[in-house]
Short mmCIF file of C-alpha atoms in Angstrom, two decimals:
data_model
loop_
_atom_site.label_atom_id
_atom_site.label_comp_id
_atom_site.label_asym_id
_atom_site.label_seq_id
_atom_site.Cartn_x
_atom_site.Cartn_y
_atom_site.Cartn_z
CA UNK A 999 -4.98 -10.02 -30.42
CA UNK A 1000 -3.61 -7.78 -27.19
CA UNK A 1001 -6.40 -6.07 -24.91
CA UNK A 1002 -6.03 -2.72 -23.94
CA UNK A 1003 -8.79 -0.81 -22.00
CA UNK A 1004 -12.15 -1.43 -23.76
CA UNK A 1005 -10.24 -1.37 -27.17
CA UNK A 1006 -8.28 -4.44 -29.12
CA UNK A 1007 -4.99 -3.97 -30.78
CA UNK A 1008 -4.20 -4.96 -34.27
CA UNK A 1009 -2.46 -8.25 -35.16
CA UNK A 1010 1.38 -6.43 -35.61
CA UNK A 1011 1.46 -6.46 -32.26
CA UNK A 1012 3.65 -3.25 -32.30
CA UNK A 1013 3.19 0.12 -30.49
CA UNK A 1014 5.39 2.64 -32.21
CA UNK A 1015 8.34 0.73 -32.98
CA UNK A 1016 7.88 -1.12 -29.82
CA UNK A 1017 7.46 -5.13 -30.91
CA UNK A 1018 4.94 -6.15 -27.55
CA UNK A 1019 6.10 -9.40 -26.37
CA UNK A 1020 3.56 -10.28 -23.50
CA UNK A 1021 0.87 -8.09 -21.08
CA UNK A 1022 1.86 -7.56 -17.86
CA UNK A 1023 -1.21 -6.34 -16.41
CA UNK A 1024 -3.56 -3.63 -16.89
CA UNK A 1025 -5.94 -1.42 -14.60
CA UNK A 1026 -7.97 1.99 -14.46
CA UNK A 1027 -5.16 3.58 -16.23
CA UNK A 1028 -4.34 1.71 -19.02
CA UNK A 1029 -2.39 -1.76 -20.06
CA UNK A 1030 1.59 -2.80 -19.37
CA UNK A 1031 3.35 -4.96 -21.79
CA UNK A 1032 6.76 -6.55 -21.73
CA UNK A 1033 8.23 -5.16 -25.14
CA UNK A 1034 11.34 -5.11 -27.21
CA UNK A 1035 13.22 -1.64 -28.41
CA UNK A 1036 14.45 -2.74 -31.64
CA UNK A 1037 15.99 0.42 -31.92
CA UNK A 1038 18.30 -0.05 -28.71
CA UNK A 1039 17.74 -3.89 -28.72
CA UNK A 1040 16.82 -4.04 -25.09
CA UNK A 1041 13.73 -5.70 -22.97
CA UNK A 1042 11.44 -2.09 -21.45
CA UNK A 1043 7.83 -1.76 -20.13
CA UNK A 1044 5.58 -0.19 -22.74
CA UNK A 1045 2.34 1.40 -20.87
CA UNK A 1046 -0.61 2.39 -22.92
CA UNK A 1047 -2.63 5.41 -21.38
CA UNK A 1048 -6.51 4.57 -21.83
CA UNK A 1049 -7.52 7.38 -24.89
CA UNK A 1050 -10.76 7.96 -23.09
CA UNK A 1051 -8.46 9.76 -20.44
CA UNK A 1052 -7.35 12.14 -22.45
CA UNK A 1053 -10.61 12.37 -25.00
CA UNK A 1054 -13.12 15.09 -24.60
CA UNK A 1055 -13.51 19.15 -25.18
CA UNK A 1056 -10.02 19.27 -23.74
CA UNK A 1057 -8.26 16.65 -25.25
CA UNK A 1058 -5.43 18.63 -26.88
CA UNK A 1059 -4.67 20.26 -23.36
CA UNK A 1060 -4.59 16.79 -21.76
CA UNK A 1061 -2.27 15.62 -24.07
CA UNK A 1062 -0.06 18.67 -23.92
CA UNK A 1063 0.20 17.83 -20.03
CA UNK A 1064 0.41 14.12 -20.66
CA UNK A 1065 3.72 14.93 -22.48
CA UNK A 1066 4.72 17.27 -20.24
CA UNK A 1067 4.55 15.10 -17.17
CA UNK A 1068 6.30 12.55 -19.18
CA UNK A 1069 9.07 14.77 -19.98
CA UNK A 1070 9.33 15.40 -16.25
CA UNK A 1071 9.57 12.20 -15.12
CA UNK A 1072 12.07 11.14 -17.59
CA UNK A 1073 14.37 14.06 -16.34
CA UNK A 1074 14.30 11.75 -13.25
CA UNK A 1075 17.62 9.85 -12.01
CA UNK A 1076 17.63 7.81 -9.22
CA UNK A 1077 18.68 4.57 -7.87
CA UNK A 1078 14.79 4.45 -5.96
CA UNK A 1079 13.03 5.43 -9.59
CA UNK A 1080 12.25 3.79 -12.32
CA UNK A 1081 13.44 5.63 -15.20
CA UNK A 1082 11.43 6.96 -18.22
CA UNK A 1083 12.57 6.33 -21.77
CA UNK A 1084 10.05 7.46 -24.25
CA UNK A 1085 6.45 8.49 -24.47
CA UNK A 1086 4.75 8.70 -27.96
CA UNK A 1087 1.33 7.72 -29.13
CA UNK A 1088 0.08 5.27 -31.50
CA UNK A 1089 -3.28 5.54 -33.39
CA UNK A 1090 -4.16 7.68 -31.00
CA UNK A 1091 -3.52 5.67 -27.96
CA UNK A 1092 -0.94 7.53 -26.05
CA UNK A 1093 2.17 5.34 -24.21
CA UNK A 1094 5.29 5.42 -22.00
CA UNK A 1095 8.00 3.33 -23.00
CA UNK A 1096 10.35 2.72 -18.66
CA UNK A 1097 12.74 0.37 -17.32
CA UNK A 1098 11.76 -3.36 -17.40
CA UNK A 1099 12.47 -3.96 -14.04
CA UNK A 1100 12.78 -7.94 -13.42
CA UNK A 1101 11.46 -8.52 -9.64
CA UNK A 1102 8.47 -8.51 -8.07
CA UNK A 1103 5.86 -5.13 -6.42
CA UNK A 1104 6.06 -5.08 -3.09
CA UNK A 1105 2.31 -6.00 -3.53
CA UNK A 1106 3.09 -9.23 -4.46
CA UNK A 1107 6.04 -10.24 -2.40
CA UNK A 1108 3.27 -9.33 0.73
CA UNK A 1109 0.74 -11.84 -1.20
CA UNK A 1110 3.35 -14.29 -1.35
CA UNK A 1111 3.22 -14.09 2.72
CA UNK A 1112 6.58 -13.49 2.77
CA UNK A 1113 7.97 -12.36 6.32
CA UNK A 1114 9.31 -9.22 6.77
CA UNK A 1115 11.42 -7.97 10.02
CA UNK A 1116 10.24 -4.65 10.96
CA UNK A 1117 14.49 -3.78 10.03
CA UNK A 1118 13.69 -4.31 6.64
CA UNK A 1119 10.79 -2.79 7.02
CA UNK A 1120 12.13 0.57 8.30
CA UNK A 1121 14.97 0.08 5.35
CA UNK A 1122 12.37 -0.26 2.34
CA UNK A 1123 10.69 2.63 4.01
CA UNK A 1124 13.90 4.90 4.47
CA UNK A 1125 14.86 4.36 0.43
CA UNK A 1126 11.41 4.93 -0.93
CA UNK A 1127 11.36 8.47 0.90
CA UNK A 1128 14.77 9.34 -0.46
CA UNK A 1129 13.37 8.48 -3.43
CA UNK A 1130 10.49 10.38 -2.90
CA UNK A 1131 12.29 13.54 -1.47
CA UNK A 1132 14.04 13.77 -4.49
CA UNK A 1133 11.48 13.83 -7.05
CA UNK A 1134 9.45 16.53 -4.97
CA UNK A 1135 13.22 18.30 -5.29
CA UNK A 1136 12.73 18.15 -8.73
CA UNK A 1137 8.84 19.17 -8.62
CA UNK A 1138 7.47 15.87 -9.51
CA UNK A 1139 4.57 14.50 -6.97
CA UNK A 1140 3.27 11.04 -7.64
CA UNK A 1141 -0.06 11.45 -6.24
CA UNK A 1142 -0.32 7.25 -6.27
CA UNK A 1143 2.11 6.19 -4.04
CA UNK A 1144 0.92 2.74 -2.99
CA UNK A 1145 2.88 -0.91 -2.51
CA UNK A 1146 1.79 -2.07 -6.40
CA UNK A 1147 3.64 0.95 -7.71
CA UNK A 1148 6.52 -0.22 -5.38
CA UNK A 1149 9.26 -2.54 -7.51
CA UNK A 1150 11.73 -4.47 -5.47
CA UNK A 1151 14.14 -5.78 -7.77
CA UNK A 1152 15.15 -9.37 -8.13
CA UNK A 1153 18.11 -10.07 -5.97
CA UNK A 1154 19.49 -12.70 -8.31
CA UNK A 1155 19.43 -10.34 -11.18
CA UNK A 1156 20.69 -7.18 -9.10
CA UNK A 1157 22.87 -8.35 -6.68
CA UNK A 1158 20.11 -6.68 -4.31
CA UNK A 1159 16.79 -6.41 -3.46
CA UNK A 1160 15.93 -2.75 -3.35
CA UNK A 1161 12.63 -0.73 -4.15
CA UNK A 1162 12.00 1.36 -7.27
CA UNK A 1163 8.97 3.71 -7.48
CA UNK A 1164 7.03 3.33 -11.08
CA UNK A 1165 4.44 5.14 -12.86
CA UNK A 1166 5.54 8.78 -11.75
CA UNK A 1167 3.94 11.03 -14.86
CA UNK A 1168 1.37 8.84 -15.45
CA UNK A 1169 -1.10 9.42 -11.89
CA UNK A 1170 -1.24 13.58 -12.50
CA UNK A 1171 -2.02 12.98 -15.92
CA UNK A 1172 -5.25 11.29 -14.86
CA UNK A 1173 -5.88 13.56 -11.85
CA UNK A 1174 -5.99 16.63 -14.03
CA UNK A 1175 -8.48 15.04 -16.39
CA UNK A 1176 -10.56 13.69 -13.25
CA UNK A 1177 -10.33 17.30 -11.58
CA UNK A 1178 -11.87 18.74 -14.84
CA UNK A 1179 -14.74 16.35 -14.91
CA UNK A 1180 -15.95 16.26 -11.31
CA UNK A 1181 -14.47 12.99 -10.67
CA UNK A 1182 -11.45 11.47 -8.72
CA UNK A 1183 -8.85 9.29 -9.38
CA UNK A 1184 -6.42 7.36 -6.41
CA UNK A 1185 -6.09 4.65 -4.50
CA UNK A 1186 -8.46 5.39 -1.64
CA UNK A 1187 -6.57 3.35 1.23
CA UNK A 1188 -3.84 5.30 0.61
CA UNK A 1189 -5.29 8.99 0.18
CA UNK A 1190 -4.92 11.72 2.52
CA UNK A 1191 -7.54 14.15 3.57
CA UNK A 1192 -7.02 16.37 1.03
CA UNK A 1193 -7.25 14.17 -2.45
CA UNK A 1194 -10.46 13.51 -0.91
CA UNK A 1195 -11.36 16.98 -0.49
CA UNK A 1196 -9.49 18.77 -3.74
CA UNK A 1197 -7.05 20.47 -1.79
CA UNK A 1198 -3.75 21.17 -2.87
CA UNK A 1199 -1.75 18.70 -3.56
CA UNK A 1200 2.12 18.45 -2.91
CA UNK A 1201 4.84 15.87 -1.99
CA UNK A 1202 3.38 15.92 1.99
CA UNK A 1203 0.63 13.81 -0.44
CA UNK A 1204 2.93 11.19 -1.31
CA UNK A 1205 4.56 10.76 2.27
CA UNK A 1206 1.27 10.32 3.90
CA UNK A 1207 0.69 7.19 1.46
CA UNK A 1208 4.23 6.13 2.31
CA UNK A 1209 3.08 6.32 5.96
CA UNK A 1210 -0.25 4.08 4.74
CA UNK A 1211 2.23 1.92 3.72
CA UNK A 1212 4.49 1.44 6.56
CA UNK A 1213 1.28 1.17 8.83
CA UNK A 1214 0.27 -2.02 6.74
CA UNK A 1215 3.93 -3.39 6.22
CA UNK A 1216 4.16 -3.63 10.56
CA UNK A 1217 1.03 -4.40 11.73
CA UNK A 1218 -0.68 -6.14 9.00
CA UNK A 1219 -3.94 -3.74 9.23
CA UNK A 1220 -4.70 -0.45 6.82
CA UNK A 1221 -4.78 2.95 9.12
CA UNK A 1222 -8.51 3.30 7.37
CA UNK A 1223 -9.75 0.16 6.27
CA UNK A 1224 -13.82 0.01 4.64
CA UNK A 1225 -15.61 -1.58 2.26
CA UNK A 1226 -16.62 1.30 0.02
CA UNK A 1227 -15.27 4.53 -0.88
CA UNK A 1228 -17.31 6.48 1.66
CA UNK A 1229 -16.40 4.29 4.24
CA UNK A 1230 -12.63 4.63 3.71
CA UNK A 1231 -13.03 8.66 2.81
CA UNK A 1232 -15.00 9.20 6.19
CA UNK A 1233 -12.18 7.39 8.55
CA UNK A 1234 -9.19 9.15 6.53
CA UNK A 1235 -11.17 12.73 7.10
CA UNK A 1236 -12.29 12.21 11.05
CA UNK A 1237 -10.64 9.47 12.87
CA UNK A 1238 -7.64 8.75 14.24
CA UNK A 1239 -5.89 5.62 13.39
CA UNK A 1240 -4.92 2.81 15.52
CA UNK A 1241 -1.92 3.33 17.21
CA UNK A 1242 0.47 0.71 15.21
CA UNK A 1243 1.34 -0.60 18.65
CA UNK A 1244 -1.69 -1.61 19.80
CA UNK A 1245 -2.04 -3.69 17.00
CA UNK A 1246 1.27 -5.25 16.96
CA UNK A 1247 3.25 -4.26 20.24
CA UNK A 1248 6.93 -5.37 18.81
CA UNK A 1249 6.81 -1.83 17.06
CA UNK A 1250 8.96 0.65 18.83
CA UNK A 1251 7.91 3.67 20.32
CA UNK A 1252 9.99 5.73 18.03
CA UNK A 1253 8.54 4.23 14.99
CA UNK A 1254 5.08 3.99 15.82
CA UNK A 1255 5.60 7.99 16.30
CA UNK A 1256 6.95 8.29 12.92
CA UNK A 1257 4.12 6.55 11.15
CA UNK A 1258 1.18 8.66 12.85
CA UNK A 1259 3.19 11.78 11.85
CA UNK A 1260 3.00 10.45 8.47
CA UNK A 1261 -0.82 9.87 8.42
CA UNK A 1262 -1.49 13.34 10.37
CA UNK A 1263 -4.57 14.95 8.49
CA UNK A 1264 -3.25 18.26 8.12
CA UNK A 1265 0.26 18.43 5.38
CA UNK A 1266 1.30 20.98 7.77
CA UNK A 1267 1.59 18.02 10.41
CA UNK A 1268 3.37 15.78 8.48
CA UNK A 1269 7.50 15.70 7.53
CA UNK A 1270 7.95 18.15 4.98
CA UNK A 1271 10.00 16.62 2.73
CA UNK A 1272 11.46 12.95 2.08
CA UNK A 1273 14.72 13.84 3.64
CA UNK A 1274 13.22 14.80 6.61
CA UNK A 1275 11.43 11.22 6.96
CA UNK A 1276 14.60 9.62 5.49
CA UNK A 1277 16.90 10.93 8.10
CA UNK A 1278 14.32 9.98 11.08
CA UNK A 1279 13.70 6.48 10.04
CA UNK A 1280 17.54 6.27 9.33
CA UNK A 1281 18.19 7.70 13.10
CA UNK A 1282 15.81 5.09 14.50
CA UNK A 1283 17.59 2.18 12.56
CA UNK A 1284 21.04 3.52 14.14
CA UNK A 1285 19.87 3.32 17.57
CA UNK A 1286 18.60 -0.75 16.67
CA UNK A 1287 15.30 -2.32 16.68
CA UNK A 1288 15.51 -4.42 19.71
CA UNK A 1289 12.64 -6.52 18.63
CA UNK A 1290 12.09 -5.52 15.41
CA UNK A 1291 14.32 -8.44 13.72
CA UNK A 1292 12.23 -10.83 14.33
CA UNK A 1293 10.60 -12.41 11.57
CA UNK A 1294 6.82 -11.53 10.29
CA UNK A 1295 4.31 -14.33 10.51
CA UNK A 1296 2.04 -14.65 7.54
CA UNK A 1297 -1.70 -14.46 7.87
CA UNK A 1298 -3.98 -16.73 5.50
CA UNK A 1299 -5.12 -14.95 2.68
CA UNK A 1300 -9.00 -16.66 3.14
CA UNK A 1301 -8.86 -15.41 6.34
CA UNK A 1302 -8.24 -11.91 6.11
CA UNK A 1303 -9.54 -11.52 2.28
CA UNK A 1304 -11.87 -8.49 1.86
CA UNK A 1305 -14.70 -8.12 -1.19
CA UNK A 1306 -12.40 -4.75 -2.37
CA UNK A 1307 -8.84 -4.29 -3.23
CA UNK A 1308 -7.18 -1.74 -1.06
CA UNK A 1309 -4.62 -1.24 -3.70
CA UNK A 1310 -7.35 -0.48 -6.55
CA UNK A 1311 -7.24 2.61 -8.03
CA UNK A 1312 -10.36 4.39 -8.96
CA UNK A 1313 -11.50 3.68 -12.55
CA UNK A 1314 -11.88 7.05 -13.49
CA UNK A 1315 -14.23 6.20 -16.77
CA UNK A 1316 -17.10 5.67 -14.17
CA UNK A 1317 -19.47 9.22 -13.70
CA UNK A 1318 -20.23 7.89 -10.28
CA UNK A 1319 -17.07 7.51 -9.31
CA UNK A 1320 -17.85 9.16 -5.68
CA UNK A 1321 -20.51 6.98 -4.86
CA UNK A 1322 -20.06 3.70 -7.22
CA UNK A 1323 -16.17 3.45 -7.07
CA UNK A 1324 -14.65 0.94 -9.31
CA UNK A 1325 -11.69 -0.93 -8.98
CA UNK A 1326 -9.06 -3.11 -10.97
CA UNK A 1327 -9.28 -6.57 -10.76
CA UNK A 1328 -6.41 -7.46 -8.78
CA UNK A 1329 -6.31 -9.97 -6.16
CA UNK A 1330 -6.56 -8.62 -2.69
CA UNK A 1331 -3.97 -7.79 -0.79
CA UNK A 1332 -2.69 -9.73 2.41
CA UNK A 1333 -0.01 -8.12 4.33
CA UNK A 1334 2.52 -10.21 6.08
CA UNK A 1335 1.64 -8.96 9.94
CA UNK A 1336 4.85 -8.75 12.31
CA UNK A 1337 5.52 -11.21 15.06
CA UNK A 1338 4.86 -10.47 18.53
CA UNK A 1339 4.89 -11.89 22.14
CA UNK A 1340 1.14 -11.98 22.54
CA UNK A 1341 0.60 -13.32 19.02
CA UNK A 1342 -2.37 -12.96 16.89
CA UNK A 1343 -5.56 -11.58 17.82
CA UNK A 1344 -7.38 -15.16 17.19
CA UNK A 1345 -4.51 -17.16 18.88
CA UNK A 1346 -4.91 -14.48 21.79
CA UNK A 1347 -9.55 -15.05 21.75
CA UNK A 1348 -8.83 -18.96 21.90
CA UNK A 1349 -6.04 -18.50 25.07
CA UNK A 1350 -8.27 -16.49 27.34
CA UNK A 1351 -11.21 -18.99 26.01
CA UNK A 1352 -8.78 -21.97 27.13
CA UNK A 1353 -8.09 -19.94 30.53
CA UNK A 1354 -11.65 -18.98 31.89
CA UNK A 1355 -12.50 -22.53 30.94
CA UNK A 1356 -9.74 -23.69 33.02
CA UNK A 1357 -10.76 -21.18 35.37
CA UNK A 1358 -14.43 -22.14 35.81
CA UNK A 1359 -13.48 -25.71 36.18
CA UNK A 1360 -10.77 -25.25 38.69
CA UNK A 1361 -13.68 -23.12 40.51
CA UNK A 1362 -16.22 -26.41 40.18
CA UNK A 1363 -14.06 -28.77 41.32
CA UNK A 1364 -13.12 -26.58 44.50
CA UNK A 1365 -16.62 -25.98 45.62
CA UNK A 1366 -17.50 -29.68 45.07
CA UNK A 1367 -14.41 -30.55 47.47
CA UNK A 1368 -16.28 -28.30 50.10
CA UNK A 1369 -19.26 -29.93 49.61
CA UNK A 1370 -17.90 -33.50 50.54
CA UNK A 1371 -18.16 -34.93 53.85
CA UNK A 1372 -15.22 -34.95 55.95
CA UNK A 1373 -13.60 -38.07 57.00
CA UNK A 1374 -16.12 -39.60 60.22
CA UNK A 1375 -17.83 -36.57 60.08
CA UNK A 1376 -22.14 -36.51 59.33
CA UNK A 1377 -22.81 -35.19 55.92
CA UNK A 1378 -25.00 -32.67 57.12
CA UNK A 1379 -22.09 -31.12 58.24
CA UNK A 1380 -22.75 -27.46 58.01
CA UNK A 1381 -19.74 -25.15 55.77
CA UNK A 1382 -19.16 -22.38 58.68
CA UNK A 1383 -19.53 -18.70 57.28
CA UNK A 1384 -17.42 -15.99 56.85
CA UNK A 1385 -19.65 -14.35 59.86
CA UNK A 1386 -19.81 -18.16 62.19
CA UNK A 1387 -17.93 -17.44 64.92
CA UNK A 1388 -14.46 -19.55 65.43
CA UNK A 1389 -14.32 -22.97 67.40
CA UNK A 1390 -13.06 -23.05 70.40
CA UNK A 1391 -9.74 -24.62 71.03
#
């Protein structure tokens, strides 16, 4: 029997014509399975949209959009997108047939604590915006741009490891039907100011996550990190973000400009398209990185482990979503952190430890030296002042 949502498939194990080989994973949204297209006798990833999503008063208008954002994401073609080959719905339970993509998320290679220069860093980050620039170009936002929906293919299968972008038409589908019902639907670590306050919402949207995501990728941290929903909604609405520098001081100047732009609160702050970003992370890459090749260190995951997954997305069949978020259950997150001449924060609290220790001894052993007698001297021997006036010679 295959799980999906809080419903169980039948035995066939077929969606449509789809024979469903093994799951993948599933979340807020719905189920993916690795499937077979007997039709076109390939391997593709089958998701199943949860029906509750698009249930209710308006269900026939939710599915009208659902198809509709399908259809626009399958008009998509390019080398940074995962492409869409069918949508459909079986017994109700609406799907989208992509790409199997064999590889990895960029999720998982950071779990891994694989080390990432802040070159390849920049790189990733300069293909997902062209990627990004061009769906807006084709009026197709994302609205849950975040490293788990971030494929980097396998290099032994490819020839190249290179991101891909999945899941566009499936995150507006859910954020209309959350709109209509008071509720919200994202990835909170990687929303900007206005998905938290139901403003509109445009590609600026997806390049601030982008810039969430560069933050993490170089300096190991989350521009608003929190426990809870509030927590994270209050920093992303009214504080500023660490500069990336100050956190890990190997990041350029130029780029640790280019990722506050990203995360500026108002869109109107921000780049304005993907190209724009593109070209400006491309420019800094041309002049070099200086520092930026060398290699990330990885952090231990039970070290920096928090009780919430940054890359959850908001179960959106909660009513309390706002103040009793719920989250997939997917491991958390630790992001490789980038190599520096100070090192770590902990390695840097044990060397000044080490050092006034050192210092404080050093300071003992001196005043003790003072205190000994002199060589025939009494041992009364007074210590002159700094007010005593000089012997005489």
């Amino acid at each position: 029997m295959l799980e999906y949502g809080d419903s169980t498939m039948t035995s066939q194990q077929t969606i449509g014509r789809y024979e469903v080989l093994e799951e993948l994973g599933h979340g807020a949204m719905g189920t993916v399975y690795r499937a077979k297209d007997p039709a076109m006798d390939r391997i593709v990833a089958l998701k199943t949209i949860r029906s509750e999503i698009l249930s209710g008063q308006q269900g026939g208008e939710f599915r009208e959009r659902f198809y509709r954002e399908a259809r626009a994401a399958g008009a998509l073609a390019h080398p940074g997108i995962v492409p869409v080959f069918d949508v459909g719905e079986h017994d109700g339970m609406p799907f989208l047939v992509m790409e199997f993509i064999k590889g990895r998320t960029l999720a998982d290679a950071a779990r891994s604590g694989e080390r990432l220069p802040l070159e390849r860093v920049c790189e990733i980050a300069q293909q997902i915006a062209e990627a990004l620039g061009y769906a807006h170009s084709k009026g197709v936002v994302h609205r849950d741009i975040k490293a788990a929906n971030i494929l980097l293919t396998s290099r032994e299968s490819y020839g190249i490891e290179r991101p891909k972008i999945t899941d566009f038409g499936v995150a507006k589908l859910a954020s209309v039907q959350i709109t209509t019902t008071g509720q919200m639907l994202g990835t909170p670590a990687f929303m900007p100011p206005e998905q938290f306050s139901g403003g509109p919402i445009d590609g600026r949207t997806d390049l601030f996550a982008l810039g969430v995501i560069l933050y993490w990728l170089a300096t190991g941290e989350y521009p608003f990190p929190g426990e809870n929903l509030m927590t994270i909604s209050y920093k992303v609405m009214h504080t500023e973000p660490v500069p990336p520098r100050k956190l890990n001081p190997a990041v350029p100047e130029a780029l640790n400009r280019v990722i506050l732009k990203c995360l500026a609160k108002s869109p109107a702050d921000r780049y304005q398209t993907g190209e724009e970003l593109a070209r400006e992370i491309a420019t800094l890459r041309a002049a070099g990185m200086g520092a930026a090749t060398r290699p990330a260190v990885a952090v231990a995951a039970a070290a920096r482990a928090s009780s919430t997954d940054p890359q959850a997305t908001l179960d959106p069949s909660s009513a309390s979503a706002m103040s009793r978020p719920q989250f997939d259950e997917e491991p958390p997150i630790v992001p490789p952190v980038m190599a520096t001449a100070v090192g770590t924060k902990k390695e840097n609290l044990v060397l000044m430890l080490v050092l006034l220790a050192l210092v404080i001894a050093l300071g003992g052993l001196y005043v003790l030296q003072k205190r000994e007698p002199a060589s025939g001297a009494a041992s009364t021997a007074a210590v002159p002042t700094a007010n005593a006036p000089a012997p005489a010679a």
